[in-house]
Coordinates of C-alpha atoms in Angstrom, one line a residue:
M684 CA 181.1 115.1 8.8
S685 CA 181.3 118.5 10.2
N686 CA 178.6 121.2 10.7
Q687 CA 179.2 124.9 10.7
I688 CA 177.2 127.0 13.1
T689 CA 177.0 130.8 13.1
C690 CA 176.7 132.6 16.5
P691 CA 173.7 134.9 16.6
H692 CA 175.5 137.4 18.8
C693 CA 178.9 137.8 17.2
N694 CA 178.1 136.4 13.8
K695 CA 181.2 134.3 14.1
A696 CA 181.1 130.9 12.4
F697 CA 182.6 127.8 13.9
T698 CA 182.5 124.2 13.1
V699 CA 181.5 121.3 15.4
D700 CA 181.6 117.6 14.8
E701 CA 178.6 115.4 14.6
A702 CA 178.4 114.5 18.3
G703 CA 178.8 118.2 19.3
Y704 CA 176.2 119.2 16.8
A705 CA 173.9 116.6 18.1
A706 CA 174.5 117.7 21.7
I707 CA 174.0 121.3 20.8
L708 CA 170.9 120.5 18.8
K709 CA 169.5 118.4 21.7
Q710 CA 170.1 121.3 24.1
V711 CA 168.5 123.8 21.8
H712 CA 165.6 121.4 21.1
D713 CA 165.1 120.6 24.8
A714 CA 165.2 124.3 25.8
E715 CA 162.9 125.4 23.0
F716 CA 160.6 122.5 23.7
E717 CA 160.5 123.3 27.4
K718 CA 160.0 127.0 26.7
E719 CA 157.3 126.3 24.1
L720 CA 155.7 123.7 26.3
A721 CA 155.7 126.1 29.2
A722 CA 154.3 128.8 27.0
R723 CA 151.7 126.4 25.7
L724 CA 150.9 125.3 29.2
K725 CA 150.6 128.9 30.3
L726 CA 148.3 129.6 27.3
A727 CA 146.3 126.6 28.2
E728 CA 146.1 127.6 31.8
D729 CA 145.2 131.1 30.8
A730 CA 142.5 129.8 28.4
K731 CA 141.2 127.5 31.1
K732 CA 141.1 130.3 33.6
N733 CA 139.3 132.5 31.0
E734 CA 136.8 129.7 30.2
I735 CA 136.2 129.2 33.9
A736 CA 135.8 132.9 34.4
L737 CA 133.5 133.1 31.4
A738 CA 131.5 130.1 32.6
E739 CA 131.4 131.6 36.1
A740 CA 130.3 134.9 34.5
K741 CA 127.6 133.2 32.4
V742 CA 126.4 131.2 35.4
L743 CA 126.4 134.3 37.5
Q744 CA 124.6 136.2 34.8
A745 CA 122.0 133.4 34.4
Q746 CA 121.6 133.2 38.1
T747 CA 121.3 137.0 38.3
Q748 CA 118.7 137.0 35.4
Q749 CA 116.8 134.2 37.1
I750 CA 116.9 135.9 40.4
H751 CA 115.8 139.1 38.7
S752 CA 112.9 137.2 36.9
K753 CA 111.8 135.6 40.2
E754 CA 112.0 139.0 41.9
T755 CA 109.9 140.5 39.1
E756 CA 107.4 137.6 39.3
I757 CA 107.3 137.9 43.1
N758 CA 106.7 141.7 42.8
N759 CA 104.0 141.1 40.2
L760 CA 102.3 138.5 42.4
K761 CA 102.6 140.9 45.3
S762 CA 101.0 143.6 43.2
E763 CA 98.1 141.3 42.2
I764 CA 97.6 140.1 45.7
K765 CA 97.5 143.7 46.9
A766 CA 95.1 144.6 44.1
L767 CA 92.9 141.6 45.0
E768 CA 93.1 142.6 48.6
D769 CA 92.2 146.2 47.8
S770 CA 89.3 145.0 45.5
K771 CA 88.1 142.6 48.2
D772 CA 88.3 145.3 50.8
A773 CA 86.4 147.7 48.4
A774 CA 83.7 145.0 47.7
I775 CA 83.3 144.2 51.4
A776 CA 83.1 147.9 52.1
N777 CA 80.5 148.4 49.3
A778 CA 78.5 145.3 50.4
I779 CA 78.6 146.5 54.0
S780 CA 77.4 150.0 52.8
E781 CA 74.6 148.5 50.6
T782 CA 73.6 146.2 53.4
K783 CA 73.4 149.1 55.8
M784 CA 71.4 151.1 53.3
K785 CA 69.0 148.2 52.7
N786 CA 68.7 147.7 56.4
V787 CA 67.8 151.3 56.8
E788 CA 65.3 151.1 53.9
L789 CA 63.8 147.9 55.3
E790 CA 63.5 149.4 58.7
A791 CA 61.8 152.4 57.1
K792 CA 59.4 150.1 55.2
I793 CA 58.7 148.0 58.3
E794 CA 57.9 151.2 60.1
N795 CA 55.7 152.4 57.3
A796 CA 54.0 149.0 57.2
K797 CA 53.4 149.1 60.9
L798 CA 51.9 152.6 60.5
E799 CA 49.7 151.5 57.6
K800 CA 48.6 148.4 59.5
E801 CA 47.7 150.5 62.4
N802 CA 45.8 152.9 60.2
V803 CA 44.0 150.0 58.4
E804 CA 43.2 148.4 61.7
Q805 CA 41.8 151.7 63.0
T806 CA 39.8 152.1 59.8
L807 CA 38.5 148.6 59.9
N808 CA 37.7 148.9 63.6
S809 CA 35.9 152.1 62.9
K810 CA 34.0 150.7 59.9
F811 CA 33.2 147.5 61.8
K812 CA 31.9 149.6 64.7
E813 CA 29.8 151.6 62.2
L814 CA 28.5 148.4 60.7
L815 CA 27.6 147.0 64.1
D816 CA 25.9 150.2 65.0
Y817 CA 24.0 150.2 61.6
K818 CA 23.1 146.5 62.1
D819 CA 21.8 147.2 65.6
Q820 CA 19.8 150.2 64.2
E821 CA 18.4 148.0 61.4
I822 CA 17.5 145.3 63.8
E823 CA 15.8 147.8 66.1
R824 CA 14.1 149.4 63.1
Y825 CA 12.8 146.0 61.9
K826 CA 11.7 145.1 65.4
N827 CA 9.8 148.4 65.7
M828 CA 8.3 147.9 62.2
K829 CA 7.2 144.4 63.0
L830 CA 5.6 145.5 66.2
Q831 CA 3.6 148.1 64.3
L832 CA 2.4 145.9 61.3
S833 CA 0.2 142.9 60.9
T834 CA 1.6 139.8 59.3
K835 CA 0.1 140.7 55.9
G836 CA 1.4 144.3 56.3
I837 CA 4.8 143.0 57.1
G838 CA 4.9 140.9 53.9
E839 CA 3.7 143.8 51.9
S840 CA 6.2 146.2 53.5
L841 CA 9.0 143.8 52.5
E842 CA 7.8 143.8 48.9
Q843 CA 7.6 147.6 48.9
F844 CA 11.1 147.8 50.4
C845 CA 12.5 145.6 47.6
L846 CA 10.6 147.5 44.9
T847 CA 11.8 150.9 46.3
E848 CA 15.4 149.7 46.5
F849 CA 15.3 148.5 42.9
N850 CA 13.6 151.7 41.6
K851 CA 16.4 153.7 43.3
I852 CA 19.0 152.3 40.8
R853 CA 16.7 151.1 38.0
S854 CA 17.6 153.8 35.4
A855 CA 21.3 153.8 36.2
A856 CA 22.0 150.1 36.8
F857 CA 19.2 148.3 34.9
P858 CA 18.0 150.5 32.1
K859 CA 16.7 147.7 29.9
A860 CA 15.4 145.5 32.8
A861 CA 11.8 144.6 33.6
F862 CA 10.9 144.3 37.3
G863 CA 7.4 144.0 38.6
K864 CA 4.7 141.9 40.3
D865 CA 3.9 138.5 38.9
T866 CA 0.4 139.1 37.6
D867 CA 0.1 135.9 35.5
K868 CA -2.5 133.6 37.2
T869 CA -3.0 131.2 34.3
T870 CA -0.9 128.5 35.9
G871 CA -2.8 128.9 39.2
S872 CA 0.3 130.0 41.1
Q873 CA 2.2 133.3 41.4
G874 CA 5.5 134.5 42.7
D875 CA 5.9 138.0 44.1
F876 CA 8.2 139.6 41.6
I877 CA 9.9 138.7 38.3
F878 CA 13.1 140.3 37.0
R879 CA 14.1 140.1 33.4
D880 CA 17.0 141.8 31.5
K881 CA 17.9 141.8 27.9
T882 CA 20.9 142.7 25.7
D883 CA 21.0 145.4 23.1
M884 CA 19.9 142.8 20.6
D885 CA 16.8 142.1 22.8
V886 CA 18.1 138.7 23.8
E887 CA 17.1 137.8 27.3
Y888 CA 20.2 136.9 29.3
L889 CA 18.9 136.9 32.9
S890 CA 15.5 136.1 34.6
I891 CA 14.8 135.8 38.3
M892 CA 11.7 134.8 40.2
F893 CA 11.5 136.5 43.6
E894 CA 9.4 135.5 46.6
M895 CA 9.4 137.8 49.7
K896 CA 8.7 136.3 53.1
N897 CA 8.5 138.0 56.4
E898 CA 6.8 137.5 59.8
G899 CA 6.5 139.4 63.1
D900 CA 8.2 138.5 66.3
E901 CA 4.8 137.8 67.8
T902 CA 3.6 135.4 65.1
K903 CA 2.6 132.2 66.8
T904 CA 3.3 129.8 63.9
K905 CA 7.0 130.2 62.9
K906 CA 7.7 129.3 59.3
K907 CA 11.0 128.1 57.9
N908 CA 12.6 129.2 54.7
E909 CA 12.6 125.6 53.4
D910 CA 8.8 125.6 53.6
F911 CA 8.6 127.9 50.6
L912 CA 11.4 126.6 48.4
A913 CA 9.3 124.0 46.6
E914 CA 6.5 126.5 45.7
L915 CA 9.2 129.0 44.6
D916 CA 10.8 126.4 42.3
K917 CA 7.4 125.5 40.8
D918 CA 6.7 129.2 40.1
R919 CA 10.1 129.7 38.6
N920 CA 9.6 126.8 36.2
E921 CA 6.0 127.7 35.3
K922 CA 7.1 131.3 34.4
G923 CA 10.2 130.3 32.6
C924 CA 12.7 132.0 34.9
E925 CA 16.4 130.9 35.1
Y926 CA 17.0 131.7 38.8
A927 CA 14.9 131.7 42.0
V928 CA 15.5 134.0 45.0
L929 CA 13.7 133.9 48.3
V930 CA 14.0 137.3 50.1
S931 CA 13.4 136.3 53.6
M932 CA 13.2 137.6 57.2
L933 CA 12.3 134.2 58.5
E934 CA 14.5 132.4 61.0
A935 CA 15.9 135.6 62.3
D936 CA 18.3 133.8 64.7
S937 CA 19.7 131.4 62.1
E938 CA 23.5 131.8 61.7
L939 CA 23.2 130.2 58.3
Y940 CA 20.8 132.7 56.8
N941 CA 22.2 135.7 58.7
V942 CA 25.4 135.5 56.5
G943 CA 23.2 137.3 54.0
I944 CA 23.3 135.1 50.8
V945 CA 22.8 131.4 51.0
D946 CA 23.1 129.1 48.1
V947 CA 20.4 126.3 48.3
S948 CA 21.0 124.9 44.8
H949 CA 21.7 121.5 46.5
I950 CA 17.9 121.4 47.1
Y951 CA 16.7 123.2 44.0
P952 CA 18.9 124.3 41.1
K953 CA 19.9 128.0 40.8
M954 CA 18.1 129.0 44.0
Y955 CA 19.2 131.4 46.7
V956 CA 17.9 132.7 50.1
V957 CA 18.9 136.3 50.9
R958 CA 18.2 138.8 53.6
P959 CA 16.5 142.1 52.4
Q960 CA 19.7 144.1 52.5
F961 CA 21.3 141.8 50.0
F962 CA 18.4 142.0 47.5
I963 CA 20.2 144.4 45.2
P964 CA 23.7 142.8 45.6
M965 CA 22.1 139.5 44.6
I966 CA 20.7 140.9 41.4
T967 CA 24.0 142.5 40.7
L968 CA 26.0 139.3 41.3
L969 CA 23.7 137.3 39.0
R970 CA 23.6 140.1 36.4
N971 CA 27.5 140.3 36.3
A972 CA 27.8 136.5 36.1
A973 CA 25.2 136.4 33.3
L974 CA 26.9 139.3 31.4
K975 CA 29.9 137.0 30.8
T976 CA 27.6 134.8 28.8
V977 CA 26.0 137.6 26.8
D978 CA 28.3 137.1 23.8
A979 CA 27.6 133.4 23.9
R980 CA 23.9 134.1 24.2
N981 CA 24.0 136.5 21.3
E982 CA 25.8 134.0 19.2
L983 CA 23.3 131.3 20.3
A984 CA 20.4 133.6 19.3
I985 CA 22.0 134.2 15.9
I986 CA 22.6 130.4 15.6
Q987 CA 19.0 129.8 16.6
A988 CA 17.8 132.3 14.1
Q989 CA 19.9 130.7 11.5
N990 CA 18.5 127.3 12.6
V991 CA 15.0 128.7 12.2
D992 CA 16.0 129.9 8.8
I993 CA 17.5 126.5 8.0
T994 CA 14.4 124.8 9.5
N995 CA 12.1 127.0 7.4
F996 CA 14.3 126.4 4.4
E997 CA 14.2 122.6 5.1
S998 CA 10.4 122.9 5.5
D999 CA 10.2 124.8 2.2
V1000 CA 12.4 122.2 0.5
A1001 CA 10.4 119.4 2.1
A1002 CA 7.1 121.1 0.9
W1003 CA 8.6 121.6 -2.5
K1004 CA 9.8 118.1 -2.6
K1005 CA 6.4 116.9 -1.6
G1006 CA 4.7 119.0 -4.2
F1007 CA 7.3 118.0 -6.8
T1008 CA 6.8 114.4 -5.9
R1009 CA 3.0 114.7 -6.2
N1010 CA 3.3 116.6 -9.5
Y1011 CA 5.9 114.0 -10.7
K1012 CA 3.5 111.2 -9.7
L1013 CA 0.7 112.9 -11.5
A1014 CA 2.9 113.7 -14.5
A1015 CA 4.2 110.1 -14.4
D1016 CA 0.6 108.8 -14.3
K1017 CA -0.3 111.2 -17.2
Y1018 CA 2.8 110.2 -19.0
G1019 CA 1.9 106.5 -18.6
D1020 CA -1.6 107.3 -19.8
A1021 CA -0.2 109.3 -22.7
I1022 CA 2.2 106.4 -23.6
A1023 CA -0.7 104.0 -23.4
E1024 CA -2.8 106.2 -25.6
I1025 CA 0.2 106.6 -28.0
D1026 CA 0.6 102.9 -28.0
K1027 CA -3.1 102.5 -28.8
A1028 CA -2.8 105.2 -31.5
I1029 CA 0.3 103.5 -32.9
E1030 CA -1.7 100.2 -33.0
K1031 CA -4.6 102.0 -34.7
L1032 CA -2.2 103.7 -37.1
Q1033 CA -0.4 100.4 -37.7
A1034 CA -3.8 98.8 -38.5
A1035 CA -4.7 101.8 -40.7
K1036 CA -1.3 101.6 -42.3
E1037 CA -1.8 97.9 -43.0
S1038 CA -5.3 98.7 -44.3
L1039 CA -3.9 101.5 -46.5
T1040 CA -1.1 99.2 -47.6
G1041 CA -3.7 96.5 -48.5
S1042 CA -5.8 99.2 -50.3
E1043 CA -2.7 100.4 -52.2
R1044 CA -2.0 96.8 -53.3
N1045 CA -5.6 96.3 -54.4
L1046 CA -5.6 99.6 -56.2
R1047 CA -2.3 98.6 -57.9
L1048 CA -3.9 95.3 -58.9
A1049 CA -7.0 97.1 -60.0
N1050 CA -4.8 99.6 -62.0
D1051 CA -2.9 96.7 -63.5
K1052 CA -6.2 95.1 -64.4
L1053 CA -7.5 98.4 -65.8
D1054 CA -4.3 98.8 -67.9
D1055 CA -4.8 95.2 -69.2
L1056 CA -8.5 95.8 -69.9
T1057 CA -9.2 96.1 -73.7
V1058 CA -12.4 96.1 -75.8
K1059 CA -11.1 93.0 -77.5
K1060 CA -10.8 91.2 -74.2
L1061 CA -14.2 92.4 -73.1
T1062 CA -15.8 91.2 -76.3
R1063 CA -13.9 88.0 -76.7
N1064 CA -16.7 85.9 -75.5
N1065 CA -19.5 88.3 -76.4
P1066 CA -20.1 88.3 -80.2
T1067 CA -22.9 90.8 -79.9
M1068 CA -20.7 93.5 -78.2
K1069 CA -17.8 92.6 -80.5
A1070 CA -20.0 93.3 -83.5
R1071 CA -21.2 96.6 -82.1
F1072 CA -17.6 97.7 -81.2
E1073 CA -16.4 96.6 -84.6
A1074 CA -19.1 98.6 -86.2
L1075 CA -17.9 101.6 -84.2
G1076 CA -14.3 100.9 -85.3
T1077 CA -13.0 100.6 -81.7
I1078 CA -11.4 97.2 -82.1
E1079 CA -9.3 98.3 -85.1
S1080 CA -8.1 101.4 -83.2
E1081 CA -7.0 99.3 -80.3
A1082 CA -5.2 97.0 -82.7
E1083 CA -3.4 99.8 -84.3
E1084 CA -2.5 101.3 -81.0
A1085 CA -1.2 97.9 -79.9
E1086 CA 0.9 97.8 -83.1
D1087 CA 2.3 101.2 -82.5
N1088 CA 3.3 100.3 -79.0

């Protein structure tokens, strides 16, 4: 078998045998295969290089983006750190500034407080000195007064002093108050003065029994304040006063009584011992304390008035009940008597009724007898009267009447 092959260059055809054709074909096939294999290997190599380059580019791009992101994050963190540091610095600066201002203000206040304290101390020292001077003057004045007066005169002068002090402020401070000498001798004992004050509703809310005691420095027998408390308590109770106050110049050297106002309610209730200069303040203190109970006292007075009304009402009701009970008893007695009389009358009427009933029966019987009475019956056993009536024609008339009936 032969094969014809045409040359691609000269277009000349020639014939080769089977072996030559196979050899040529093998050469062509091997060359083309090698060439195609080389081309394919080159394409594969190029593709591999491209993929490697692309992968490297992608990796590089990813790394670049990651690096850029990290750099951005780092920059942001740096910015935040800087902002925080700036804010912290500003806050510290403000705090330091405010602290400095507060320190300046505190120093100014401390300085002002020191000045005020010094001024107050100076004022207090000045007033204390004035009080000491006044106290020394008062002591000297009282000593001079005591030397000039008798014991009786000293007591009267203390009473006059208290009365004068009260009258100075009576119209302004105690317009509705009564203050005067205790002139009631009915109980056999008297205090010196009695103070009473009332509300606008004329409800007494404060009452004080006063006793004034004084003695000269030269008095031989020295009395103590406690010597007069029992009598003062007795006077207070007898005159119906709530409080008792001893205005005393006794025990002039006593540190206890020289404080001015001493509460001795542990001995006798609601009792005080005061020095004369505290006479008005004592009344004022008790008045102010009592004023807090005025509303309660007014309400109590209203309640008491209501209780009086209720008591009067209850008394009236009791009296009415008593009268009603008495009248009821009398009426009940009269009613019983009337019932008894009615019962008696009923008995009498019943007896009369029975009598009348008997009379009616007898009258009926009598009437029946009268209806049954005839001349014939009357003359049945009396021939003489029968003859007379026959002569008069009475019997025949009755017989005819009987026949007609």
